[in-house]
PDB file of C-alpha atoms in Angstrom:
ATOM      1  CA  UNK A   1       6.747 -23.574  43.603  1.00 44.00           C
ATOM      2  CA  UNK A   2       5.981 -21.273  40.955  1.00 47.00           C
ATOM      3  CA  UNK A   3       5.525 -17.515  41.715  1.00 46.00           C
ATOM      4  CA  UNK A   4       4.333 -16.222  38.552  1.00 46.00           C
ATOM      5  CA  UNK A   5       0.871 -14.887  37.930  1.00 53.00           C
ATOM      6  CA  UNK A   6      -0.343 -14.501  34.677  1.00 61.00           C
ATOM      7  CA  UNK A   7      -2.246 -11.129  34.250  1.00 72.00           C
ATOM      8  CA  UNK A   8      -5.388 -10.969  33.037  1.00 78.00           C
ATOM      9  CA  UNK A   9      -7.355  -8.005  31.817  1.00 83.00           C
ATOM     10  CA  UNK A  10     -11.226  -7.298  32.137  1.00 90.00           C
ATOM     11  CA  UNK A  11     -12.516  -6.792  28.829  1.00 94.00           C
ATOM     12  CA  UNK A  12     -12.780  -3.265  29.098  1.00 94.00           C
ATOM     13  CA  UNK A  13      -9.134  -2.274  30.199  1.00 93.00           C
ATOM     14  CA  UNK A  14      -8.268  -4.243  26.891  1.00 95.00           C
ATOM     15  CA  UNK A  15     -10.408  -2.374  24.757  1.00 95.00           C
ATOM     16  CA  UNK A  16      -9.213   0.833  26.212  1.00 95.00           C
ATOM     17  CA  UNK A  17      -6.425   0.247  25.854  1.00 95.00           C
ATOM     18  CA  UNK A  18      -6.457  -1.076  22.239  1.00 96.00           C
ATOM     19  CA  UNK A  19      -8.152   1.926  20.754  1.00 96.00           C
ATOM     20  CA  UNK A  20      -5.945   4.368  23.106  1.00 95.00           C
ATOM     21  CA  UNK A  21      -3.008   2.884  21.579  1.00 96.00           C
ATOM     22  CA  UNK A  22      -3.950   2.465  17.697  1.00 97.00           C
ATOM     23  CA  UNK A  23      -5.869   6.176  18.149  1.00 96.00           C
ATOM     24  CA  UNK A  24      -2.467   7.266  18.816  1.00 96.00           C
ATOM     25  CA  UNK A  25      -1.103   5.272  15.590  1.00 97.00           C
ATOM     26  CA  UNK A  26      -3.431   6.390  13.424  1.00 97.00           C
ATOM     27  CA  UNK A  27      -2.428  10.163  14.103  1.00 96.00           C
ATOM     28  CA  UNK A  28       1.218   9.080  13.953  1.00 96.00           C
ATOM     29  CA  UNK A  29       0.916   7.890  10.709  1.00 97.00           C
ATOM     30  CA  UNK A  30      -1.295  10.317   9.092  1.00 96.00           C
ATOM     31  CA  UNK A  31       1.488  13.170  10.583  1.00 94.00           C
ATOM     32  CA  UNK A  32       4.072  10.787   9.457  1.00 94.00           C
ATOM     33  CA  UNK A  33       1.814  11.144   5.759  1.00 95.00           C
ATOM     34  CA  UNK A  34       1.456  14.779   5.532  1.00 93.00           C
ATOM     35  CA  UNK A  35       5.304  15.373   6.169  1.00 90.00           C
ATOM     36  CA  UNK A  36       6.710  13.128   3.785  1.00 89.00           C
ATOM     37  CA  UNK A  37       4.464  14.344   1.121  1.00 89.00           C
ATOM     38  CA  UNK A  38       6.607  16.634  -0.257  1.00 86.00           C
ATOM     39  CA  UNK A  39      10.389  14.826  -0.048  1.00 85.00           C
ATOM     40  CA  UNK A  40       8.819  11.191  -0.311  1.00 86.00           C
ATOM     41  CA  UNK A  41       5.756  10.413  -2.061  1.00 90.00           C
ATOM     42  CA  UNK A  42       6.028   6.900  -2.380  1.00 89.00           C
ATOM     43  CA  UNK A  43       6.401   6.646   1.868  1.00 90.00           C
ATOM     44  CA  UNK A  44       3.703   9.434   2.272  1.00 93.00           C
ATOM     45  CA  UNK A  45       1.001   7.108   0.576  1.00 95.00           C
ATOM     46  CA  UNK A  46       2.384   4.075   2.570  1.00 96.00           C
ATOM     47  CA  UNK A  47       1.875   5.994   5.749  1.00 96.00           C
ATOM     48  CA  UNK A  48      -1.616   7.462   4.640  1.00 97.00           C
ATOM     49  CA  UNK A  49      -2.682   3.613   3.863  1.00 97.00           C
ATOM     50  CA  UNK A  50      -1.067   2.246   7.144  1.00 97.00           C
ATOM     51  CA  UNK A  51      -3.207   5.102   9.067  1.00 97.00           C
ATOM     52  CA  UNK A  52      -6.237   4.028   7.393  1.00 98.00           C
ATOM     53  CA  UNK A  53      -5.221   0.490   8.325  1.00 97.00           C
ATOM     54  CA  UNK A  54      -5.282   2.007  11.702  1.00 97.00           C
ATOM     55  CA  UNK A  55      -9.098   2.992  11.519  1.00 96.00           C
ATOM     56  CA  UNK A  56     -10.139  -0.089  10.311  1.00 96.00           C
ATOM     57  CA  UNK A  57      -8.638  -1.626  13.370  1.00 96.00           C
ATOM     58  CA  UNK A  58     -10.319   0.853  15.220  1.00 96.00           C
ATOM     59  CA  UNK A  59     -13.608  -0.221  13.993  1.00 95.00           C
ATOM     60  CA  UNK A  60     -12.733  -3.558  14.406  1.00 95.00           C
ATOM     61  CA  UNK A  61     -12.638  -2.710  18.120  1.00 95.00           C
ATOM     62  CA  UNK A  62     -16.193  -0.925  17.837  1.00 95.00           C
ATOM     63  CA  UNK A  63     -17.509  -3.884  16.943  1.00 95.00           C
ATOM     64  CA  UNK A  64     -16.678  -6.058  19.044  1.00 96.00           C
ATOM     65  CA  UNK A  65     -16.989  -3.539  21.879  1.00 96.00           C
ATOM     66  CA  UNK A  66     -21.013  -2.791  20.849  1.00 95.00           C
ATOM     67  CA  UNK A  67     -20.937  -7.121  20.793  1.00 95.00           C
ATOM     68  CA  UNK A  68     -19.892  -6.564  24.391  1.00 95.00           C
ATOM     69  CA  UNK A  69     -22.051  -3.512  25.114  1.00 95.00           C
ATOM     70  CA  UNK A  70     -19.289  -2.315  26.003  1.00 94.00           C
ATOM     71  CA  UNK A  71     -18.858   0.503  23.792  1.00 91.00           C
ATOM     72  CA  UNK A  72     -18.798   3.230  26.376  1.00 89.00           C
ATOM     73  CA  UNK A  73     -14.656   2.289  27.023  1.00 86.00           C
ATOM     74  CA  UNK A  74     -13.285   3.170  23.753  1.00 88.00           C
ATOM     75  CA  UNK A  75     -10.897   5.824  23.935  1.00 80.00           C
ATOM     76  CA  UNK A  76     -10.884   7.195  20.468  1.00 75.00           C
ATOM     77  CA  UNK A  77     -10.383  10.828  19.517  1.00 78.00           C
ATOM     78  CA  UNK A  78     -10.864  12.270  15.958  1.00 71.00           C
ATOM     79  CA  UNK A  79      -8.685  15.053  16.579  1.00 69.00           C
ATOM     80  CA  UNK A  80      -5.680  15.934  14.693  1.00 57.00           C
ATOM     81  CA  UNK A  81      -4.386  17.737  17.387  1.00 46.00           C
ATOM     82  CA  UNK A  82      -0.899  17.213  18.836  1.00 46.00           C
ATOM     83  CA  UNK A  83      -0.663  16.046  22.521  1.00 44.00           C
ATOM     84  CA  UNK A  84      -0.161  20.053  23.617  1.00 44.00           C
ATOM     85  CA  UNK A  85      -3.883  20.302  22.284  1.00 44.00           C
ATOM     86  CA  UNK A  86      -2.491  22.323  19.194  1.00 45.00           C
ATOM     87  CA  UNK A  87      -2.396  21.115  15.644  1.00 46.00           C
ATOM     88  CA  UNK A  88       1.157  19.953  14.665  1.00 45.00           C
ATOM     89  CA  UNK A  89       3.236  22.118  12.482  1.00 44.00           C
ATOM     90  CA  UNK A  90       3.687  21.020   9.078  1.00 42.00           C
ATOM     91  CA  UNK A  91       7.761  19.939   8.001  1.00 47.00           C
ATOM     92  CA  UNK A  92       8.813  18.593   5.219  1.00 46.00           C
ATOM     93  CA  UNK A  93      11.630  16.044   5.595  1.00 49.00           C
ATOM     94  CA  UNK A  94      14.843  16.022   3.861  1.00 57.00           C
ATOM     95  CA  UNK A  95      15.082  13.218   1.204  1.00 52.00           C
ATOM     96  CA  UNK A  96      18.477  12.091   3.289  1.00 60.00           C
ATOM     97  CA  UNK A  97      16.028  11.892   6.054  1.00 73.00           C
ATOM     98  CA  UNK A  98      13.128   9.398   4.485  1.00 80.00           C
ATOM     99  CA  UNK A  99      15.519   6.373   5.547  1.00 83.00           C
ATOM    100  CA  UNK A 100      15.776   7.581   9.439  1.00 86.00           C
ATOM    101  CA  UNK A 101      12.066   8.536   9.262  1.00 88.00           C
ATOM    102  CA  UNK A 102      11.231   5.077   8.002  1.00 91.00           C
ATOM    103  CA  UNK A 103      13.888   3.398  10.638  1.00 93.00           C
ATOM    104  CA  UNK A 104      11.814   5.009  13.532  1.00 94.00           C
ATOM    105  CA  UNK A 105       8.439   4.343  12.087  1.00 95.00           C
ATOM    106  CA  UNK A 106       9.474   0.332  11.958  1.00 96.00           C
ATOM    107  CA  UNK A 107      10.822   0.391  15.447  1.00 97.00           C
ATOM    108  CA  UNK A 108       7.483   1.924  16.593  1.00 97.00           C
ATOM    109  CA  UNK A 109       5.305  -0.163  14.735  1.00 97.00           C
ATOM    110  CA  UNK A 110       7.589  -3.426  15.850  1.00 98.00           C
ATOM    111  CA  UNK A 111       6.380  -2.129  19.726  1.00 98.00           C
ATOM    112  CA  UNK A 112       2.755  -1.910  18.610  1.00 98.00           C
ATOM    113  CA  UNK A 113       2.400  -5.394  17.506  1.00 98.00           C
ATOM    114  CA  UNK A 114       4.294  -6.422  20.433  1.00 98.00           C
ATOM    115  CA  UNK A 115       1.666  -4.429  22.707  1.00 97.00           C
ATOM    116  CA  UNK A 116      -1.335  -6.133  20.511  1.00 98.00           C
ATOM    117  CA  UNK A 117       0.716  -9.705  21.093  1.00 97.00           C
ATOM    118  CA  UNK A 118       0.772  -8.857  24.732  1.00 95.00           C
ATOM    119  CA  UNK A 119      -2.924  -7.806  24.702  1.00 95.00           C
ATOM    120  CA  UNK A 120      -3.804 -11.072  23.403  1.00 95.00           C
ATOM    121  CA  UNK A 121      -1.901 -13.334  25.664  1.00 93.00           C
ATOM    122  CA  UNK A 122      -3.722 -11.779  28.572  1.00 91.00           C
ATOM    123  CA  UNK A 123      -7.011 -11.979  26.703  1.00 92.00           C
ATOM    124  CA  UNK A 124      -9.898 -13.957  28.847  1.00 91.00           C
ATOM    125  CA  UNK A 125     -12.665 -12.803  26.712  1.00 93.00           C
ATOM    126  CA  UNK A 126     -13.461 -15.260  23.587  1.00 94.00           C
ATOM    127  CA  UNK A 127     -14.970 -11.943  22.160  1.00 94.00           C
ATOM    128  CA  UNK A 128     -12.397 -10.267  22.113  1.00 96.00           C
ATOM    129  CA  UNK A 129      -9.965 -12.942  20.730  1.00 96.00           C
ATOM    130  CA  UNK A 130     -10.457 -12.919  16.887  1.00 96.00           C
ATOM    131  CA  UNK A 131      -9.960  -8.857  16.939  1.00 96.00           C
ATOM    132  CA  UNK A 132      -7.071  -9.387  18.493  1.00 97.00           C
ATOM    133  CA  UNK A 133      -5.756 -11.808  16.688  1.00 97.00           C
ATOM    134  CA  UNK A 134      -6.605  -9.966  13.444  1.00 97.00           C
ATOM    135  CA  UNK A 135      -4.718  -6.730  15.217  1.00 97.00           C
ATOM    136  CA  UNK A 136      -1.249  -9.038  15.770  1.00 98.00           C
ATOM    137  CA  UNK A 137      -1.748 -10.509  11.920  1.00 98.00           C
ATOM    138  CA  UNK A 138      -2.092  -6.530  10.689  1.00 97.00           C
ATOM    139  CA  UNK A 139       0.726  -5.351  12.610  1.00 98.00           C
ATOM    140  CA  UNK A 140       3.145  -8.042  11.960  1.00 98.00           C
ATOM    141  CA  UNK A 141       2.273  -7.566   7.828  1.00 97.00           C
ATOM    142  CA  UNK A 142       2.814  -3.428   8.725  1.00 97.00           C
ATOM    143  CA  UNK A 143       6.388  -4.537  10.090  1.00 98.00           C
ATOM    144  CA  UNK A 144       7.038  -6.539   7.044  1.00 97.00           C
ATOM    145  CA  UNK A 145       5.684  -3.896   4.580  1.00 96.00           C
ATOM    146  CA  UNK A 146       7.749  -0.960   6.492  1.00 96.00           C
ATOM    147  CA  UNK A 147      11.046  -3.551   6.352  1.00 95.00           C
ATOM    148  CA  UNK A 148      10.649  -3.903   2.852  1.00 94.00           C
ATOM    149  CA  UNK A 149      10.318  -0.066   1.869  1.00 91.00           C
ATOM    150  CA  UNK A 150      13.221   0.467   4.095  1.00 90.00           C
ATOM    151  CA  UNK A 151      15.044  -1.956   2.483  1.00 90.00           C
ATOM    152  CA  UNK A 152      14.050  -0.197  -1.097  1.00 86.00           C
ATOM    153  CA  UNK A 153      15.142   3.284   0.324  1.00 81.00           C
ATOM    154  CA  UNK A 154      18.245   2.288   1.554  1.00 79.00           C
ATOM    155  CA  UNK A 155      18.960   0.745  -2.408  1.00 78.00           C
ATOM    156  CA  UNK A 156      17.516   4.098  -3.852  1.00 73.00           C
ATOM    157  CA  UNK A 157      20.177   5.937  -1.882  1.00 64.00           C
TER     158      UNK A 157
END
């Protein structure tokens, strides 16, 4: 007898949570941007492009939420705040530092395309299937991209 239930998400929990989570991306990576600017140019405009990678995502989701009138759950803020509501203090990073910061940065966008893998297999809504699916191709080539300037930084070391 098998015990397992697969779960399956209304349309508009996935789309919450989809923007909730790449809003939260896209401010990672433009922080990510601004910091590096200084000590690491090259990985500054590599997180400024993956955050606008990040937007078009997001509007990828608008989309296909006004195609499901359903453009009332999208959690998207424009803010640059941090989560304390205040706007994150500028640091530069240490060029000894680029490699960790890029480490981190793969490990979190290796869990983001496992959450957008995870929001298609519970995906019910044809709709909503090609977005997806177009989220889990992006993130997959970010985790590639990322791999290969980490490998590059670790050589330029």
């Amino acid at each position: 007898m098998n015990t397992l239930t697969t779960l399956t998400l209304l349309p508009r929990e996935q789309l919450a949570l989809a923007s909730a989570h790449e809003t939260k991306e896209r401010h990672r990576y433009r922080g990510l941007a601004r910091r590096l600017r200084a000590t690491a140019p090259e990985a500054s405009r590599l997180m400024a492009e993956l955050g606008r990678e990040c937007e078009q995502r997001l509007e990828t989701l608008r989309d296909a939420a006004r195609a499901l009138g359903l453009s009332a759950c999208l959690v998207i803020d424009d803010t640059e705040a941090s989560p304390s509501g205040k706007r994150q203090r500028l640091v530069s990073v240490d060029v000894a530092l680029e490699g960790q910061a890029l480490e981190q940065t793969l490990e979190s966008a290796d869990a983001s395309r496992r959450f957008f893998e995870w929001l298609l297999e519970t995906n019910a809504t044809p709709e909503l299937y090609r977005p997806l699916l177009a989220c889990v191709a992006q993130k997959r080539a970010e985790c590639r991209v990322l791999g290969e300037r980490l490998a590059q930084s670790t050589l330029e070391a």
